[in-house]
Amino acid sequence: MNTNSPQGRTIATAIGVYLIVKSVLNMVIGGGLSIISLLTAIVGALALFSGVQFVNIIVAGILFVVAVIHLPANISNFGSNWIYLLEGIADIACAVLLVTKDDIKAHFTNNWTELSDIFSNK
């Protein structure tokens, strides 16, 4: 795996794992199986692991927008939605980390043209 920051890759991978766990938790709480949600989380986690340029900004933007969209409903229904409110806060924290932490930004330096080489051991 090519990366300029092993610590940044570790943090980005942890955020990717959080996305998958969040998707599974939402399926358990929601009482239904959502393959699309799970596949989206897995793709997001793989994208974060890859370290391709600007993926951190894209994932951060998606996390932030989703959290902000659901924030009013989660606050107004705090009694029944407190776990979703915590999830939204975690989403915003992950988004901020993805765009501000220097180690994470250093991980996202692989060019899109080198996508096939990213997972090689060169």
mmCIF file of N, CA and C in Angstrom:
data_model
loop_
_atom_site.group_PDB
_atom_site.id
_atom_site.type_symbol
_atom_site.label_atom_id
_atom_site.label_comp_id
_atom_site.label_asym_id
_atom_site.label_seq_id
_atom_site.Cartn_x
_atom_site.Cartn_y
_atom_site.Cartn_z
ATOM 1 N N MET A 1 0.839 -1.176 0.000
ATOM 2 C CA MET A 1 0.000 0.000 0.000
ATOM 3 C C MET A 1 0.876 1.229 0.000
ATOM 4 N N ASN A 2 0.675 2.111 -0.933
ATOM 5 C CA ASN A 2 1.427 3.358 -0.992
ATOM 6 C C ASN A 2 0.728 4.413 -0.143
ATOM 7 N N THR A 3 1.492 5.012 0.749
ATOM 8 C CA THR A 3 0.957 6.099 1.556
ATOM 9 C C THR A 3 2.106 6.959 2.042
ATOM 10 N N ASN A 4 1.862 8.226 2.207
ATOM 11 C CA ASN A 4 2.865 9.129 2.757
ATOM 12 C C ASN A 4 2.713 9.278 4.258
ATOM 13 N N SER A 5 1.694 8.663 4.826
ATOM 14 C CA SER A 5 1.463 8.783 6.260
ATOM 15 C C SER A 5 0.778 7.535 6.795
ATOM 16 N N PRO A 6 1.553 6.613 7.369
ATOM 17 C CA PRO A 6 0.930 5.417 7.957
ATOM 18 C C PRO A 6 -0.085 5.762 9.050
ATOM 19 N N GLN A 7 0.202 6.797 9.846
ATOM 20 C CA GLN A 7 -0.753 7.198 10.888
ATOM 21 C C GLN A 7 -2.037 7.731 10.264
ATOM 22 N N GLY A 8 -1.914 8.504 9.187
ATOM 23 C CA GLY A 8 -3.093 9.004 8.486
ATOM 24 C C GLY A 8 -3.918 7.883 7.897
ATOM 25 N N ARG A 9 -3.230 6.859 7.352
ATOM 26 C CA ARG A 9 -3.936 5.698 6.805
ATOM 27 C C ARG A 9 -4.681 4.969 7.912
ATOM 28 N N THR A 10 -4.052 4.838 9.079
ATOM 29 C CA THR A 10 -4.685 4.157 10.208
ATOM 30 C C THR A 10 -5.951 4.892 10.647
ATOM 31 N N ILE A 11 -5.871 6.206 10.748
ATOM 32 C CA ILE A 11 -7.038 6.992 11.165
ATOM 33 C C ILE A 11 -8.136 6.921 10.104
ATOM 34 N N ALA A 12 -7.746 7.042 8.822
ATOM 35 C CA ALA A 12 -8.724 6.963 7.736
ATOM 36 C C ALA A 12 -9.381 5.584 7.702
ATOM 37 N N THR A 13 -8.609 4.537 7.958
ATOM 38 C CA THR A 13 -9.162 3.187 7.999
ATOM 39 C C THR A 13 -10.123 3.037 9.174
ATOM 40 N N ALA A 14 -9.786 3.615 10.310
ATOM 41 C CA ALA A 14 -10.678 3.577 11.473
ATOM 42 C C ALA A 14 -12.001 4.269 11.163
ATOM 43 N N ILE A 15 -11.936 5.379 10.451
ATOM 44 C CA ILE A 15 -13.171 6.070 10.049
ATOM 45 C C ILE A 15 -13.964 5.190 9.088
ATOM 46 N N GLY A 16 -13.281 4.499 8.194
ATOM 47 C CA GLY A 16 -13.949 3.567 7.283
ATOM 48 C C GLY A 16 -14.638 2.439 8.026
ATOM 49 N N VAL A 17 -13.977 1.899 9.038
ATOM 50 C CA VAL A 17 -14.587 0.848 9.864
ATOM 51 C C VAL A 17 -15.808 1.414 10.595
ATOM 52 N N TYR A 18 -15.693 2.653 11.075
ATOM 53 C CA TYR A 18 -16.839 3.310 11.717
ATOM 54 C C TYR A 18 -18.032 3.372 10.752
ATOM 55 N N LEU A 19 -17.780 3.685 9.486
ATOM 56 C CA LEU A 19 -18.868 3.759 8.506
ATOM 57 C C LEU A 19 -19.587 2.420 8.373
ATOM 58 N N ILE A 20 -18.809 1.337 8.359
ATOM 59 C CA ILE A 20 -19.406 0.006 8.229
ATOM 60 C C ILE A 20 -20.188 -0.364 9.487
ATOM 61 N N VAL A 21 -19.590 -0.118 10.655
ATOM 62 C CA VAL A 21 -20.266 -0.417 11.921
ATOM 63 C C VAL A 21 -21.553 0.402 12.046
ATOM 64 N N LYS A 22 -21.482 1.658 11.646
ATOM 65 C CA LYS A 22 -22.657 2.542 11.694
ATOM 66 C C LYS A 22 -23.772 1.993 10.805
ATOM 67 N N SER A 23 -23.419 1.519 9.618
ATOM 68 C CA SER A 23 -24.412 0.966 8.704
ATOM 69 C C SER A 23 -25.071 -0.279 9.295
ATOM 70 N N VAL A 24 -24.263 -1.163 9.874
ATOM 71 C CA VAL A 24 -24.803 -2.380 10.485
ATOM 72 C C VAL A 24 -25.680 -2.021 11.685
ATOM 73 N N LEU A 25 -25.219 -1.094 12.516
ATOM 74 C CA LEU A 25 -26.002 -0.667 13.672
ATOM 75 C C LEU A 25 -27.341 -0.074 13.249
ATOM 76 N N ASN A 26 -27.329 0.740 12.206
ATOM 77 C CA ASN A 26 -28.579 1.322 11.712
ATOM 78 C C ASN A 26 -29.531 0.250 11.196
ATOM 79 N N MET A 27 -28.975 -0.824 10.607
ATOM 80 C CA MET A 27 -29.832 -1.921 10.149
ATOM 81 C C MET A 27 -30.447 -2.645 11.342
ATOM 82 N N VAL A 28 -29.656 -2.846 12.397
ATOM 83 C CA VAL A 28 -30.159 -3.538 13.585
ATOM 84 C C VAL A 28 -31.227 -2.696 14.269
ATOM 85 N N ILE A 29 -30.947 -1.406 14.464
ATOM 86 C CA ILE A 29 -31.906 -0.525 15.132
ATOM 87 C C ILE A 29 -33.148 -0.325 14.278
ATOM 88 N N GLY A 30 -32.940 -0.150 12.969
ATOM 89 C CA GLY A 30 -34.059 0.080 12.067
ATOM 90 C C GLY A 30 -34.872 -1.166 11.786
ATOM 91 N N GLY A 31 -34.318 -2.330 12.094
ATOM 92 C CA GLY A 31 -35.056 -3.570 11.923
ATOM 93 C C GLY A 31 -35.138 -4.075 10.505
ATOM 94 N N GLY A 32 -34.280 -3.585 9.619
ATOM 95 C CA GLY A 32 -34.330 -4.049 8.244
ATOM 96 C C GLY A 32 -32.952 -4.165 7.637
ATOM 97 N N LEU A 33 -32.839 -4.959 6.605
ATOM 98 C CA LEU A 33 -31.579 -5.156 5.910
ATOM 99 C C LEU A 33 -31.486 -4.176 4.751
ATOM 100 N N SER A 34 -30.432 -3.378 4.738
ATOM 101 C CA SER A 34 -30.232 -2.416 3.660
ATOM 102 C C SER A 34 -28.886 -2.698 2.994
ATOM 103 N N ILE A 35 -28.946 -3.480 1.942
ATOM 104 C CA ILE A 35 -27.727 -3.844 1.220
ATOM 105 C C ILE A 35 -27.081 -2.613 0.603
ATOM 106 N N ILE A 36 -27.875 -1.690 0.099
ATOM 107 C CA ILE A 36 -27.338 -0.468 -0.512
ATOM 108 C C ILE A 36 -26.548 0.333 0.510
ATOM 109 N N SER A 37 -27.081 0.481 1.695
ATOM 110 C CA SER A 37 -26.396 1.217 2.755
ATOM 111 C C SER A 37 -25.089 0.537 3.136
ATOM 112 N N LEU A 38 -25.125 -0.772 3.268
ATOM 113 C CA LEU A 38 -23.926 -1.519 3.628
ATOM 114 C C LEU A 38 -22.873 -1.440 2.524
ATOM 115 N N LEU A 39 -23.288 -1.597 1.272
ATOM 116 C CA LEU A 39 -22.341 -1.504 0.154
ATOM 117 C C LEU A 39 -21.740 -0.103 0.049
ATOM 118 N N THR A 40 -22.552 0.915 0.289
ATOM 119 C CA THR A 40 -22.053 2.288 0.274
ATOM 120 C C THR A 40 -20.999 2.493 1.352
ATOM 121 N N ALA A 41 -21.245 1.957 2.529
ATOM 122 C CA ALA A 41 -20.280 2.067 3.624
ATOM 123 C C ALA A 41 -18.987 1.335 3.290
ATOM 124 N N ILE A 42 -19.099 0.161 2.685
ATOM 125 C CA ILE A 42 -17.905 -0.609 2.318
ATOM 126 C C ILE A 42 -17.106 0.122 1.250
ATOM 127 N N VAL A 43 -17.780 0.674 0.256
ATOM 128 C CA VAL A 43 -17.090 1.446 -0.790
ATOM 129 C C VAL A 43 -16.410 2.667 -0.177
ATOM 130 N N GLY A 44 -17.097 3.341 0.731
ATOM 131 C CA GLY A 44 -16.497 4.493 1.414
ATOM 132 C C GLY A 44 -15.265 4.101 2.208
ATOM 133 N N ALA A 45 -15.339 2.975 2.905
ATOM 134 C CA ALA A 45 -14.196 2.501 3.690
ATOM 135 C C ALA A 45 -13.016 2.155 2.785
ATOM 136 N N LEU A 46 -13.281 1.478 1.685
ATOM 137 C CA LEU A 46 -12.202 1.146 0.739
ATOM 138 C C LEU A 46 -11.601 2.408 0.122
ATOM 139 N N ALA A 47 -12.451 3.377 -0.177
ATOM 140 C CA ALA A 47 -11.962 4.636 -0.745
ATOM 141 C C ALA A 47 -11.068 5.357 0.260
ATOM 142 N N LEU A 48 -11.462 5.365 1.529
ATOM 143 C CA LEU A 48 -10.634 6.000 2.552
ATOM 144 C C LEU A 48 -9.308 5.269 2.714
ATOM 145 N N PHE A 49 -9.333 3.955 2.628
ATOM 146 C CA PHE A 49 -8.116 3.161 2.749
ATOM 147 C C PHE A 49 -7.170 3.419 1.582
ATOM 148 N N SER A 50 -7.731 3.677 0.400
ATOM 149 C CA SER A 50 -6.915 3.822 -0.817
ATOM 150 C C SER A 50 -5.985 5.028 -0.782
ATOM 151 N N GLY A 51 -6.396 6.099 -0.157
ATOM 152 C CA GLY A 51 -5.566 7.295 -0.108
ATOM 153 C C GLY A 51 -5.541 8.086 -1.406
ATOM 154 N N VAL A 52 -6.540 7.893 -2.249
ATOM 155 C CA VAL A 52 -6.607 8.626 -3.516
ATOM 156 C C VAL A 52 -6.955 10.082 -3.235
ATOM 157 N N GLN A 53 -6.334 10.967 -4.003
ATOM 158 C CA GLN A 53 -6.528 12.402 -3.792
ATOM 159 C C GLN A 53 -8.003 12.778 -3.748
ATOM 160 N N PHE A 54 -8.320 13.651 -2.827
ATOM 161 C CA PHE A 54 -9.630 14.286 -2.664
ATOM 162 C C PHE A 54 -10.738 13.375 -2.161
ATOM 163 N N VAL A 55 -10.470 12.074 -1.990
ATOM 164 C CA VAL A 55 -11.495 11.176 -1.463
ATOM 165 C C VAL A 55 -11.870 11.592 -0.041
ATOM 166 N N ASN A 56 -10.881 12.046 0.725
ATOM 167 C CA ASN A 56 -11.176 12.486 2.088
ATOM 168 C C ASN A 56 -12.173 13.636 2.095
ATOM 169 N N ILE A 57 -12.032 14.545 1.156
ATOM 170 C CA ILE A 57 -12.944 15.693 1.079
ATOM 171 C C ILE A 57 -14.343 15.249 0.652
ATOM 172 N N ILE A 58 -14.409 14.328 -0.283
ATOM 173 C CA ILE A 58 -15.698 13.825 -0.762
ATOM 174 C C ILE A 58 -16.440 13.102 0.358
ATOM 175 N N VAL A 59 -15.743 12.190 1.045
ATOM 176 C CA VAL A 59 -16.378 11.440 2.142
ATOM 177 C C VAL A 59 -16.753 12.385 3.280
ATOM 178 N N ALA A 60 -15.881 13.328 3.594
ATOM 179 C CA ALA A 60 -16.178 14.304 4.650
ATOM 180 C C ALA A 60 -17.419 15.119 4.292
ATOM 181 N N GLY A 61 -17.514 15.532 3.045
ATOM 182 C CA GLY A 61 -18.677 16.300 2.605
ATOM 183 C C GLY A 61 -19.968 15.517 2.734
ATOM 184 N N ILE A 62 -19.928 14.246 2.350
ATOM 185 C CA ILE A 62 -21.121 13.399 2.456
ATOM 186 C C ILE A 62 -21.509 13.209 3.920
ATOM 187 N N LEU A 63 -20.522 12.903 4.769
ATOM 188 C CA LEU A 63 -20.802 12.734 6.198
ATOM 189 C C LEU A 63 -21.413 13.992 6.794
ATOM 190 N N PHE A 64 -20.833 15.131 6.461
ATOM 191 C CA PHE A 64 -21.300 16.400 7.017
ATOM 192 C C PHE A 64 -22.715 16.723 6.559
ATOM 193 N N VAL A 65 -22.975 16.583 5.269
ATOM 194 C CA VAL A 65 -24.303 16.910 4.734
ATOM 195 C C VAL A 65 -25.370 15.999 5.339
ATOM 196 N N VAL A 66 -25.100 14.709 5.411
ATOM 197 C CA VAL A 66 -26.078 13.775 5.988
ATOM 198 C C VAL A 66 -26.340 14.118 7.451
ATOM 199 N N ALA A 67 -25.284 14.420 8.199
ATOM 200 C CA ALA A 67 -25.459 14.765 9.619
ATOM 201 C C ALA A 67 -26.281 16.034 9.786
ATOM 202 N N VAL A 68 -26.003 17.039 8.987
ATOM 203 C CA VAL A 68 -26.720 18.314 9.101
ATOM 204 C C VAL A 68 -28.184 18.163 8.682
ATOM 205 N N ILE A 69 -28.437 17.364 7.663
ATOM 206 C CA ILE A 69 -29.818 17.144 7.219
ATOM 207 C C ILE A 69 -30.653 16.504 8.331
ATOM 208 N N HIS A 70 -30.068 15.536 9.049
ATOM 209 C CA HIS A 70 -30.816 14.808 10.079
ATOM 210 C C HIS A 70 -30.741 15.454 11.457
ATOM 211 N N LEU A 71 -29.886 16.444 11.625
ATOM 212 C CA LEU A 71 -29.691 17.056 12.939
ATOM 213 C C LEU A 71 -30.967 17.652 13.543
ATOM 214 N N PRO A 72 -31.759 18.448 12.822
ATOM 215 C CA PRO A 72 -32.971 19.020 13.438
ATOM 216 C C PRO A 72 -33.944 17.957 13.965
ATOM 217 N N ALA A 73 -34.170 16.911 13.192
ATOM 218 C CA ALA A 73 -35.092 15.854 13.637
ATOM 219 C C ALA A 73 -34.524 15.108 14.834
ATOM 220 N N ASN A 74 -33.215 14.896 14.839
ATOM 221 C CA ASN A 74 -32.601 14.182 15.962
ATOM 222 C C ASN A 74 -32.618 15.001 17.241
ATOM 223 N N ILE A 75 -32.505 16.311 17.118
ATOM 224 C CA ILE A 75 -32.577 17.178 18.297
ATOM 225 C C ILE A 75 -34.015 17.286 18.799
ATOM 226 N N SER A 76 -34.961 17.468 17.886
ATOM 227 C CA SER A 76 -36.352 17.646 18.309
ATOM 228 C C SER A 76 -36.948 16.366 18.896
ATOM 229 N N ASN A 77 -36.457 15.220 18.495
ATOM 230 C CA ASN A 77 -36.937 13.941 19.027
ATOM 231 C C ASN A 77 -35.854 13.273 19.862
ATOM 232 N N PHE A 78 -35.192 14.066 20.703
ATOM 233 C CA PHE A 78 -34.033 13.582 21.452
ATOM 234 C C PHE A 78 -34.327 12.329 22.269
ATOM 235 N N GLY A 79 -35.499 12.260 22.856
ATOM 236 C CA GLY A 79 -35.833 11.118 23.704
ATOM 237 C C GLY A 79 -35.762 9.789 22.978
ATOM 238 N N SER A 80 -36.216 9.766 21.740
ATOM 239 C CA SER A 80 -36.215 8.511 20.986
ATOM 240 C C SER A 80 -35.075 8.428 19.976
ATOM 241 N N ASN A 81 -34.408 9.545 19.714
ATOM 242 C CA ASN A 81 -33.357 9.566 18.692
ATOM 243 C C ASN A 81 -31.980 9.899 19.245
ATOM 244 N N TRP A 82 -31.744 9.718 20.533
ATOM 245 C CA TRP A 82 -30.472 10.139 21.113
ATOM 246 C C TRP A 82 -29.287 9.410 20.479
ATOM 247 N N ILE A 83 -29.461 8.149 20.102
ATOM 248 C CA ILE A 83 -28.345 7.427 19.500
ATOM 249 C C ILE A 83 -28.026 7.989 18.115
ATOM 250 N N TYR A 84 -29.061 8.442 17.403
ATOM 251 C CA TYR A 84 -28.835 9.048 16.092
ATOM 252 C C TYR A 84 -28.179 10.418 16.231
ATOM 253 N N LEU A 85 -28.491 11.119 17.311
ATOM 254 C CA LEU A 85 -27.834 12.395 17.575
ATOM 255 C C LEU A 85 -26.344 12.170 17.840
ATOM 256 N N LEU A 86 -26.023 11.158 18.633
ATOM 257 C CA LEU A 86 -24.615 10.819 18.870
ATOM 258 C C LEU A 86 -23.916 10.409 17.573
ATOM 259 N N GLU A 87 -24.622 9.679 16.743
ATOM 260 C CA GLU A 87 -24.089 9.272 15.449
ATOM 261 C C GLU A 87 -23.800 10.492 14.576
ATOM 262 N N GLY A 88 -24.689 11.458 14.581
ATOM 263 C CA GLY A 88 -24.493 12.684 13.819
ATOM 264 C C GLY A 88 -23.294 13.475 14.313
ATOM 265 N N ILE A 89 -23.133 13.527 15.627
ATOM 266 C CA ILE A 89 -21.969 14.221 16.196
ATOM 267 C C ILE A 89 -20.690 13.502 15.786
ATOM 268 N N ALA A 90 -20.715 12.163 15.824
ATOM 269 C CA ALA A 90 -19.543 11.385 15.394
ATOM 270 C C ALA A 90 -19.268 11.603 13.910
ATOM 271 N N ASP A 91 -20.313 11.686 13.094
ATOM 272 C CA ASP A 91 -20.138 11.957 11.660
ATOM 273 C C ASP A 91 -19.451 13.299 11.428
ATOM 274 N N ILE A 92 -19.906 14.323 12.140
ATOM 275 C CA ILE A 92 -19.307 15.647 11.995
ATOM 276 C C ILE A 92 -17.853 15.625 12.468
ATOM 277 N N ALA A 93 -17.574 14.933 13.572
ATOM 278 C CA ALA A 93 -16.195 14.829 14.062
ATOM 279 C C ALA A 93 -15.306 14.125 13.042
ATOM 280 N N CYS A 94 -15.797 13.064 12.434
ATOM 281 C CA CYS A 94 -15.025 12.356 11.402
ATOM 282 C C CYS A 94 -14.793 13.248 10.190
ATOM 283 N N ALA A 95 -15.806 13.983 9.791
ATOM 284 C CA ALA A 95 -15.669 14.889 8.647
ATOM 285 C C ALA A 95 -14.606 15.946 8.915
ATOM 286 N N VAL A 96 -14.630 16.508 10.109
ATOM 287 C CA VAL A 96 -13.633 17.529 10.460
ATOM 288 C C VAL A 96 -12.234 16.926 10.463
ATOM 289 N N LEU A 97 -12.088 15.745 11.028
ATOM 290 C CA LEU A 97 -10.782 15.077 11.026
ATOM 291 C C LEU A 97 -10.271 14.835 9.606
ATOM 292 N N LEU A 98 -11.154 14.383 8.730
ATOM 293 C CA LEU A 98 -10.752 14.053 7.365
ATOM 294 C C LEU A 98 -10.205 15.251 6.597
ATOM 295 N N VAL A 99 -10.660 16.437 6.923
ATOM 296 C CA VAL A 99 -10.204 17.609 6.159
ATOM 297 C C VAL A 99 -9.209 18.489 6.910
ATOM 298 N N THR A 100 -9.003 18.248 8.207
ATOM 299 C CA THR A 100 -8.111 19.146 8.943
ATOM 300 C C THR A 100 -6.841 18.495 9.464
ATOM 301 N N LYS A 101 -6.854 17.219 9.758
ATOM 302 C CA LYS A 101 -5.680 16.572 10.359
ATOM 303 C C LYS A 101 -4.598 16.358 9.300
ATOM 304 N N ASP A 102 -3.409 16.866 9.569
ATOM 305 C CA ASP A 102 -2.314 16.812 8.602
ATOM 306 C C ASP A 102 -1.925 15.392 8.222
ATOM 307 N N ASP A 103 -1.900 14.470 9.182
ATOM 308 C CA ASP A 103 -1.554 13.080 8.868
ATOM 309 C C ASP A 103 -2.545 12.465 7.893
ATOM 310 N N ILE A 104 -3.811 12.752 8.077
ATOM 311 C CA ILE A 104 -4.827 12.211 7.176
ATOM 312 C C ILE A 104 -4.687 12.843 5.790
ATOM 313 N N LYS A 105 -4.495 14.144 5.744
ATOM 314 C CA LYS A 105 -4.329 14.814 4.444
ATOM 315 C C LYS A 105 -3.106 14.280 3.706
ATOM 316 N N ALA A 106 -2.039 13.953 4.437
ATOM 317 C CA ALA A 106 -0.840 13.409 3.812
ATOM 318 C C ALA A 106 -1.090 12.017 3.223
ATOM 319 N N HIS A 107 -2.016 11.270 3.797
ATOM 320 C CA HIS A 107 -2.353 9.936 3.274
ATOM 321 C C HIS A 107 -3.036 10.031 1.917
ATOM 322 N N PHE A 108 -3.783 11.069 1.682
ATOM 323 C CA PHE A 108 -4.564 11.203 0.448
ATOM 324 C C PHE A 108 -3.768 11.935 -0.630
ATOM 325 N N THR A 109 -2.688 11.305 -1.084
ATOM 326 C CA THR A 109 -1.828 11.908 -2.108
ATOM 327 C C THR A 109 -1.673 11.030 -3.337
ATOM 328 N N ASN A 110 -2.312 9.853 -3.364
ATOM 329 C CA ASN A 110 -2.222 8.983 -4.534
ATOM 330 C C ASN A 110 -3.041 9.581 -5.679
ATOM 331 N N ASN A 111 -2.466 9.568 -6.869
ATOM 332 C CA ASN A 111 -3.167 10.085 -8.052
ATOM 333 C C ASN A 111 -4.204 9.079 -8.524
ATOM 334 N N TRP A 112 -5.272 9.597 -9.100
ATOM 335 C CA TRP A 112 -6.325 8.739 -9.637
ATOM 336 C C TRP A 112 -5.803 7.878 -10.776
ATOM 337 N N THR A 113 -4.812 8.378 -11.517
ATOM 338 C CA THR A 113 -4.255 7.614 -12.643
ATOM 339 C C THR A 113 -3.460 6.408 -12.159
ATOM 340 N N GLU A 114 -3.055 6.427 -10.881
ATOM 341 C CA GLU A 114 -2.286 5.328 -10.312
ATOM 342 C C GLU A 114 -3.161 4.380 -9.501
ATOM 343 N N LEU A 115 -4.444 4.423 -9.722
ATOM 344 C CA LEU A 115 -5.385 3.659 -8.911
ATOM 345 C C LEU A 115 -5.055 2.172 -8.893
ATOM 346 N N SER A 116 -4.647 1.623 -10.009
ATOM 347 C CA SER A 116 -4.343 0.190 -10.055
ATOM 348 C C SER A 116 -3.084 -0.156 -9.261
ATOM 349 N N ASP A 117 -2.188 0.806 -9.051
ATOM 350 C CA ASP A 117 -0.939 0.552 -8.328
ATOM 351 C C ASP A 117 -1.069 0.763 -6.824
ATOM 352 N N ILE A 118 -2.168 1.298 -6.383
ATOM 353 C CA ILE A 118 -2.292 1.694 -4.975
ATOM 354 C C ILE A 118 -2.148 0.503 -4.043
ATOM 355 N N PHE A 119 -2.733 -0.621 -4.400
ATOM 356 C CA PHE A 119 -2.728 -1.767 -3.502
ATOM 357 C C PHE A 119 -1.566 -2.723 -3.787
ATOM 358 N N SER A 120 -0.670 -2.329 -4.667
ATOM 359 C CA SER A 120 0.491 -3.178 -4.935
ATOM 360 C C SER A 120 1.568 -2.923 -3.887
ATOM 361 N N ASN A 121 2.529 -3.809 -3.820
ATOM 362 C CA ASN A 121 3.601 -3.703 -2.833
ATOM 363 C C ASN A 121 4.861 -3.119 -3.443
ATOM 364 N N LYS A 122 4.753 -2.201 -4.352
ATOM 365 C CA LYS A 122 5.915 -1.603 -5.009
ATOM 366 C C LYS A 122 6.568 -0.585 -4.121
#
